Each structure stands twice: as C-alpha cells, then as structure tokens.
mmCIF file of C-alpha atoms in Angstrom:
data_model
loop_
_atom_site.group_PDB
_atom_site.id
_atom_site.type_symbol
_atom_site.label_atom_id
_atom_site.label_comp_id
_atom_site.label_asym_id
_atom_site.label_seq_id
_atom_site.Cartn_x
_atom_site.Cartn_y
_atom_site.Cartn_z
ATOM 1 C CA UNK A 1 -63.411 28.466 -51.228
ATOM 2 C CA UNK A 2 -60.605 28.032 -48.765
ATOM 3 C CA UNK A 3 -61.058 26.046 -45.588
ATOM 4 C CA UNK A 4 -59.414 24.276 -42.910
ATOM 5 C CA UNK A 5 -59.938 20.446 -42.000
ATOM 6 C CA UNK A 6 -58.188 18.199 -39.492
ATOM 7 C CA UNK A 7 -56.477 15.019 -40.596
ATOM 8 C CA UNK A 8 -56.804 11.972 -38.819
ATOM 9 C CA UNK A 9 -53.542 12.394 -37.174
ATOM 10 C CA UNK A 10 -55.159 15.967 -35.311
ATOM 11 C CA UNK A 11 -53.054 17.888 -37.437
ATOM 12 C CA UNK A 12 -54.422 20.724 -39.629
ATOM 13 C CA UNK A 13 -54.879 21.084 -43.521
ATOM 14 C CA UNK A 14 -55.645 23.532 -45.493
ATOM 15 C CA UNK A 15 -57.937 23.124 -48.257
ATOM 16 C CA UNK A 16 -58.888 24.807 -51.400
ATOM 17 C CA UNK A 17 -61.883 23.607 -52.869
ATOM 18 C CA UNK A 18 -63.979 23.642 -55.947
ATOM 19 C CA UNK A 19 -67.429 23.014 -55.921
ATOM 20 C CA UNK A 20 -69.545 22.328 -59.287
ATOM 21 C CA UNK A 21 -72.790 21.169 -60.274
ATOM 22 C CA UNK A 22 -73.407 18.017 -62.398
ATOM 23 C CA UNK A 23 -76.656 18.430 -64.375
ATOM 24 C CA UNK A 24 -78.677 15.814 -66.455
ATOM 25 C CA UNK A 25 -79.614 16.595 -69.735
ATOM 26 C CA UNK A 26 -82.491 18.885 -69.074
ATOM 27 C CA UNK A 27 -80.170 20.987 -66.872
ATOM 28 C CA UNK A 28 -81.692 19.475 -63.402
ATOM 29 C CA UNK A 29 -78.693 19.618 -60.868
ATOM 30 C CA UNK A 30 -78.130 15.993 -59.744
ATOM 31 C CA UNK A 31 -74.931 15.993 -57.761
ATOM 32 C CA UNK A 32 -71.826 17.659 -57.505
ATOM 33 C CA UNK A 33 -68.115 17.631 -58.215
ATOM 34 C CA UNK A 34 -65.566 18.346 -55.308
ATOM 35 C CA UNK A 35 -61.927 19.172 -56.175
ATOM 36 C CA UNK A 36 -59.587 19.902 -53.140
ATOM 37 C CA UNK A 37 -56.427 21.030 -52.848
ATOM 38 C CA UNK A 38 -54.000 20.893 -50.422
ATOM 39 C CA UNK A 39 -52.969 24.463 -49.944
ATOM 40 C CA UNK A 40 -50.845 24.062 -46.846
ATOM 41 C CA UNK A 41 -47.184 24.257 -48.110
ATOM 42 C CA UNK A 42 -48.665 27.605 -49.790
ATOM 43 C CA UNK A 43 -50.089 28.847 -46.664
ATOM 44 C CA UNK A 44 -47.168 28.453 -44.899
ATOM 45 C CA UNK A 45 -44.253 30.011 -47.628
ATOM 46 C CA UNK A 46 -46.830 32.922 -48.136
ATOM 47 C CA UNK A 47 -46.548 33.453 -44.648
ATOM 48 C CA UNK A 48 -42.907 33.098 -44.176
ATOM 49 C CA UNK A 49 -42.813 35.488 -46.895
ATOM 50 C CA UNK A 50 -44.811 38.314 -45.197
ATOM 51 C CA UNK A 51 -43.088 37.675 -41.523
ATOM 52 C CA UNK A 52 -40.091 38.277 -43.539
ATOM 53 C CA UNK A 53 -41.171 41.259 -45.380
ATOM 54 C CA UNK A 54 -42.298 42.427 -42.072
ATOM 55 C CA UNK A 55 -38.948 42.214 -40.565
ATOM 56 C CA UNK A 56 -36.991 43.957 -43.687
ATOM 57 C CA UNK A 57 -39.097 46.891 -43.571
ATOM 58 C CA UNK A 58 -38.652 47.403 -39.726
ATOM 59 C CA UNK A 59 -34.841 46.764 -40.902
ATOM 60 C CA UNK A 60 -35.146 49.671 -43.243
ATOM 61 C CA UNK A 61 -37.119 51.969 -40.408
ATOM 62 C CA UNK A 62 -34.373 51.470 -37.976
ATOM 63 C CA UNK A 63 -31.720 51.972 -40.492
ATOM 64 C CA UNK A 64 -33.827 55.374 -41.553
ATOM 65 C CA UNK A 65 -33.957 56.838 -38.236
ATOM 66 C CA UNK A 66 -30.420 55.823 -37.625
ATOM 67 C CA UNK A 67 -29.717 57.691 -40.842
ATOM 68 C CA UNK A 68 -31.625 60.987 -39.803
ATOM 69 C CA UNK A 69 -29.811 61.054 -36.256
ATOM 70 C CA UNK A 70 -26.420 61.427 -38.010
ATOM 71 C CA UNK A 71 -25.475 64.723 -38.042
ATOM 72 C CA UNK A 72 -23.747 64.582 -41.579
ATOM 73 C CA UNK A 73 -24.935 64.250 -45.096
ATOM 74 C CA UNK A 74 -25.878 60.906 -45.961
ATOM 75 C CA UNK A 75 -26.087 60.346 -49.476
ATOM 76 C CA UNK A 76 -27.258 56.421 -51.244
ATOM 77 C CA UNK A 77 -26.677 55.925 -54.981
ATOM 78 C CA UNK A 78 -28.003 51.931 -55.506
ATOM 79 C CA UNK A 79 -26.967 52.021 -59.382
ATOM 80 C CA UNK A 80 -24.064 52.667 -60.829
ATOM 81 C CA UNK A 81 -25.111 55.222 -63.271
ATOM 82 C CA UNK A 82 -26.437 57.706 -60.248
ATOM 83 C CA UNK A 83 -29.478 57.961 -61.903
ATOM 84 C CA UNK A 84 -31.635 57.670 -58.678
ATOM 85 C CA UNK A 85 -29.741 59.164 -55.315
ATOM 86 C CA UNK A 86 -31.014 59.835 -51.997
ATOM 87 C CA UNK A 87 -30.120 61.197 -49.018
ATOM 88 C CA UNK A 88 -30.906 61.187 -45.375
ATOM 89 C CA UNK A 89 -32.071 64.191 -43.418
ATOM 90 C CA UNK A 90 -29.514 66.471 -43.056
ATOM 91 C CA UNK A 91 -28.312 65.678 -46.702
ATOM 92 C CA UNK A 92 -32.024 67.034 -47.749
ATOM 93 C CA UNK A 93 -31.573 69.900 -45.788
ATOM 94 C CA UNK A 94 -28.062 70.749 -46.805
ATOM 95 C CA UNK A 95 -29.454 71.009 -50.257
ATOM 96 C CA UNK A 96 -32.562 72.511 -49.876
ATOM 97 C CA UNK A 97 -34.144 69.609 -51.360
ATOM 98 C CA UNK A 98 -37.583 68.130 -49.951
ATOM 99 C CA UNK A 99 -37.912 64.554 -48.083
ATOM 100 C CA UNK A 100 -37.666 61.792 -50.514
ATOM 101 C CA UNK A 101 -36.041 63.817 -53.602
ATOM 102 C CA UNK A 102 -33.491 62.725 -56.182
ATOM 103 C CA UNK A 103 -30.526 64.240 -54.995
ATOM 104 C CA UNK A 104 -28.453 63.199 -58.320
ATOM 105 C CA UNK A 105 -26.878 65.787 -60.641
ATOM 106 C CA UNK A 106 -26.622 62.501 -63.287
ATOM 107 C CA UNK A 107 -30.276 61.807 -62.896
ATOM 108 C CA UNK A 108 -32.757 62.068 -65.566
ATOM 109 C CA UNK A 109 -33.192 65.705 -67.033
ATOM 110 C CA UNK A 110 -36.547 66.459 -65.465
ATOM 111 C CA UNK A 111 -35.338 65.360 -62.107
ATOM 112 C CA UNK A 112 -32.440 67.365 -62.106
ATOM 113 C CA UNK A 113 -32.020 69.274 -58.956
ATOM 114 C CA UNK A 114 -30.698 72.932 -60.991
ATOM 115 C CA UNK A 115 -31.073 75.089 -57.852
ATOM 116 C CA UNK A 116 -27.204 74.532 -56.803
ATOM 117 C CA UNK A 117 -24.330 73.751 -57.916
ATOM 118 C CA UNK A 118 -20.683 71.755 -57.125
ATOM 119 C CA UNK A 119 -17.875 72.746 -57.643
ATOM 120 C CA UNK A 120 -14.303 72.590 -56.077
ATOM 121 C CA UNK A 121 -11.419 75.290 -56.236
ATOM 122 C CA UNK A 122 -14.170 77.826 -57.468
ATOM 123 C CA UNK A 123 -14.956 75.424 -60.379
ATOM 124 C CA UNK A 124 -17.989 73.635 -60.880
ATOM 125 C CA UNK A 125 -16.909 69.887 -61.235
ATOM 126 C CA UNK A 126 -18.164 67.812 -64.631
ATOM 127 C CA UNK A 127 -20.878 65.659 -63.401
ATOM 128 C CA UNK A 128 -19.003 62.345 -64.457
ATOM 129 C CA UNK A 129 -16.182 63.825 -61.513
ATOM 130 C CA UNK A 130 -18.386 64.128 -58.416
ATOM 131 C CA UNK A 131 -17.392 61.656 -55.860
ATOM 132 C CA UNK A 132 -20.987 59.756 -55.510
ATOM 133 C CA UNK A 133 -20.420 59.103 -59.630
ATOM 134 C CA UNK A 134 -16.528 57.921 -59.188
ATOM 135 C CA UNK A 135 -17.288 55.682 -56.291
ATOM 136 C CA UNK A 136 -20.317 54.268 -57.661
ATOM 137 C CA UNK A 137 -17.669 52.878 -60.789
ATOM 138 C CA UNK A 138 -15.531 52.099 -57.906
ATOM 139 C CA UNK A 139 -13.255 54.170 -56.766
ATOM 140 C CA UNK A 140 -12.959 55.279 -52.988
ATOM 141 C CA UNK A 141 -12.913 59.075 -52.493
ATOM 142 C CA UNK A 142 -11.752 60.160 -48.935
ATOM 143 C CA UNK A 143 -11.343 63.728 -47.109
ATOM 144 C CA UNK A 144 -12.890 65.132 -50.301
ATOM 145 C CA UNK A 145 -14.009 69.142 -50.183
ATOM 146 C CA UNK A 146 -16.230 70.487 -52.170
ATOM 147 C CA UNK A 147 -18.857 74.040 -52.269
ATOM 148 C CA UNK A 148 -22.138 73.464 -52.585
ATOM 149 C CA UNK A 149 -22.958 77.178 -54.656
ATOM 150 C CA UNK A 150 -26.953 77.587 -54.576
ATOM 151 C CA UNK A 151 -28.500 80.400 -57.369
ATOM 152 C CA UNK A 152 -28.807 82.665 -54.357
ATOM 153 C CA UNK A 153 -25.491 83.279 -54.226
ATOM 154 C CA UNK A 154 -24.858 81.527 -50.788
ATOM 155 C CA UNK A 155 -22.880 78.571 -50.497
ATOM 156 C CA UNK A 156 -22.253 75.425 -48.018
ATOM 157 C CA UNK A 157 -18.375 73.978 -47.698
ATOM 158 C CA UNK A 158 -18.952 70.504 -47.003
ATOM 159 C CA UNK A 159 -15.543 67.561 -46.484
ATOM 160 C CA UNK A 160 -16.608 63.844 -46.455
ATOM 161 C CA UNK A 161 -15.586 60.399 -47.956
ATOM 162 C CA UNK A 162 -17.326 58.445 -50.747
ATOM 163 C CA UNK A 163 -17.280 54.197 -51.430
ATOM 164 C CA UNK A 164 -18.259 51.970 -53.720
ATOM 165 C CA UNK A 165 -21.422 49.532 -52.864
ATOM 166 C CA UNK A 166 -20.549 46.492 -53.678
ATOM 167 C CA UNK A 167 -22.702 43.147 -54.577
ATOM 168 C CA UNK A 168 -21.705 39.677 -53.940
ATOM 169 C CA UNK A 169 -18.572 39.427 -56.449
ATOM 170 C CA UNK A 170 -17.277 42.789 -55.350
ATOM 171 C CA UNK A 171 -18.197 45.007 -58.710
ATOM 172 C CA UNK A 172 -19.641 48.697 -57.524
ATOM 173 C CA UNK A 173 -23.841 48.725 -57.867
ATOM 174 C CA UNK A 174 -23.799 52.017 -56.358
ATOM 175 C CA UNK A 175 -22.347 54.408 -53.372
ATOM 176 C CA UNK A 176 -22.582 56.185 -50.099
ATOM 177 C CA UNK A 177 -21.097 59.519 -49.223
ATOM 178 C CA UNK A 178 -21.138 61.221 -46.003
ATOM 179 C CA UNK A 179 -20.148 64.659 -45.696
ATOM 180 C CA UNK A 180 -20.266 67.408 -42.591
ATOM 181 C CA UNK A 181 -20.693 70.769 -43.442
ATOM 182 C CA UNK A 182 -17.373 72.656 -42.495
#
C-alpha cells in the first residue's frame, strides 16, 4: 500500500510499501517483512504530467472554439499522406459532413467522403492535385478556387490558401487550408 510519512526534517515522503509474512516451518506466522519505497520523485513527475495534460487539452478547447468562430473552412491534415483530415465547423458544414469526420478525399477507401466532388474549371481535380495534398508535401497554395460539386447536383465555390505544417527541421508533416465560400 501507498502512504505518506514525515521525515525528521517535517518534510513529507511518500511511501510504497510491501508487507509479507515470515512463517516457521509449520506455516505459523512469526513476523513480518517490510519493504518501502520512496515513491516521491514519482508522485511528483506523475503529477506534473497530468497538470500538464490538463493544460494542453484546455489548449486544444480554446483553439477548437477559436476554430468554430471563424467564419471560413478550416481544414487540418497532421500527416503528409492526408490520410486523416479534419475540419472545423463551418468546413463540416460546407461539406455536409458530420462533427468529427474525415474530410480527406486521400483517406482510406471506407472513409472516403463520395457524396461530393472537387474540381476546378469544370474538372474534377486528381486527388494527388488538391491543395491540402500539395501543401502537405510542401508547397504553399494561395488564392486557390475551386467547386465543391455534391451528387445533388448543387455546388459551393469556395477561394482560400493552403500551407505546409512544418516540424522542427522544417519538412511538411501535414497542412491547413482555409477557404470562404464565394
């Protein structure tokens, strides 16, 4: 079990002990065996760990609401294949795609939005062309317009930029693209 002791100094410790019998040969318990362990350093990076986690994840609920406020298409590609993208509110709702979606044309088959189309001078663009793909390999796409054709028939004209996300020697990991509906 876990406890906490005081040293001699007044300052805490925290303990984890082991407790175990110590039986004579016909099995009668005639002591016992005490093993502690100072578990203090743990205590303390497990939690500096959580107060951290903590403070990340109300990072990434600030950033989310900040994301959903913009009135433009936000769209997040964190891989450089576009296998996994997502979007913020108004990018779900451009593309008539439910919260939390994968947004990516390059995505695995089965999670293949197939509802719409993109396409650009009346021709739907190769999926390797689309600017989340190009600037996820690294190239920056700016005042870029494309149609957004759904199997309806109707259609959204949408003009926005695209960048690379980069990691800590500058290679693309991903993208972002935000476009406004036009």
């Amino acid at each position: 079990y876990e406890t906490v002791r005081i040293r001699k100094d007044g300052s805490p410790i925290e303990l984890s002990l082991t407790i175990s019998p110590i039986r004579d040969a016909q099995g009668k318990i005639i002591g016992a065996s005490k093993i502690a362990r100072d578990i203090t350093e743990k205590r303390r990076a497990e939690e500096a760990l959580r107060a951290s986690a903590a403070r990340e994840q109300a990072k990434a609920m600030a950033l989310q609401i900040i994301m959903d406020t913009v009135p433009a298409a936000v769209f997040i590609a964190q891989d450089p294949d576009c296998r996994t993208v997502t979007a913020n509110r108004a990018g779900y709702e451009i593309l008539r795609l439910p919260f939390g979606a994968n947004t990516s044309k390059t995505a695995e088959p089965d999670e293949i939005p197939k509802h719409f189309r993109i396409c650009k001078d009346g021709v739907e663009i190769p999926l390797q062309e689309l600017p989340v793909q190009r600037a996820a390999r690294g190239e920056e796409i700016r005042d870029y317009e494309e149609k957004i054709v759904f199997e309806d028939g109707s259609s959204r004209d949408l003009f926005g930029n695209a960048v690379p996300l980069l990691d800590e020697e500058g290679r693309a990991q991903g993208s972002v693209a935000a476009f406004v509906d036009i």
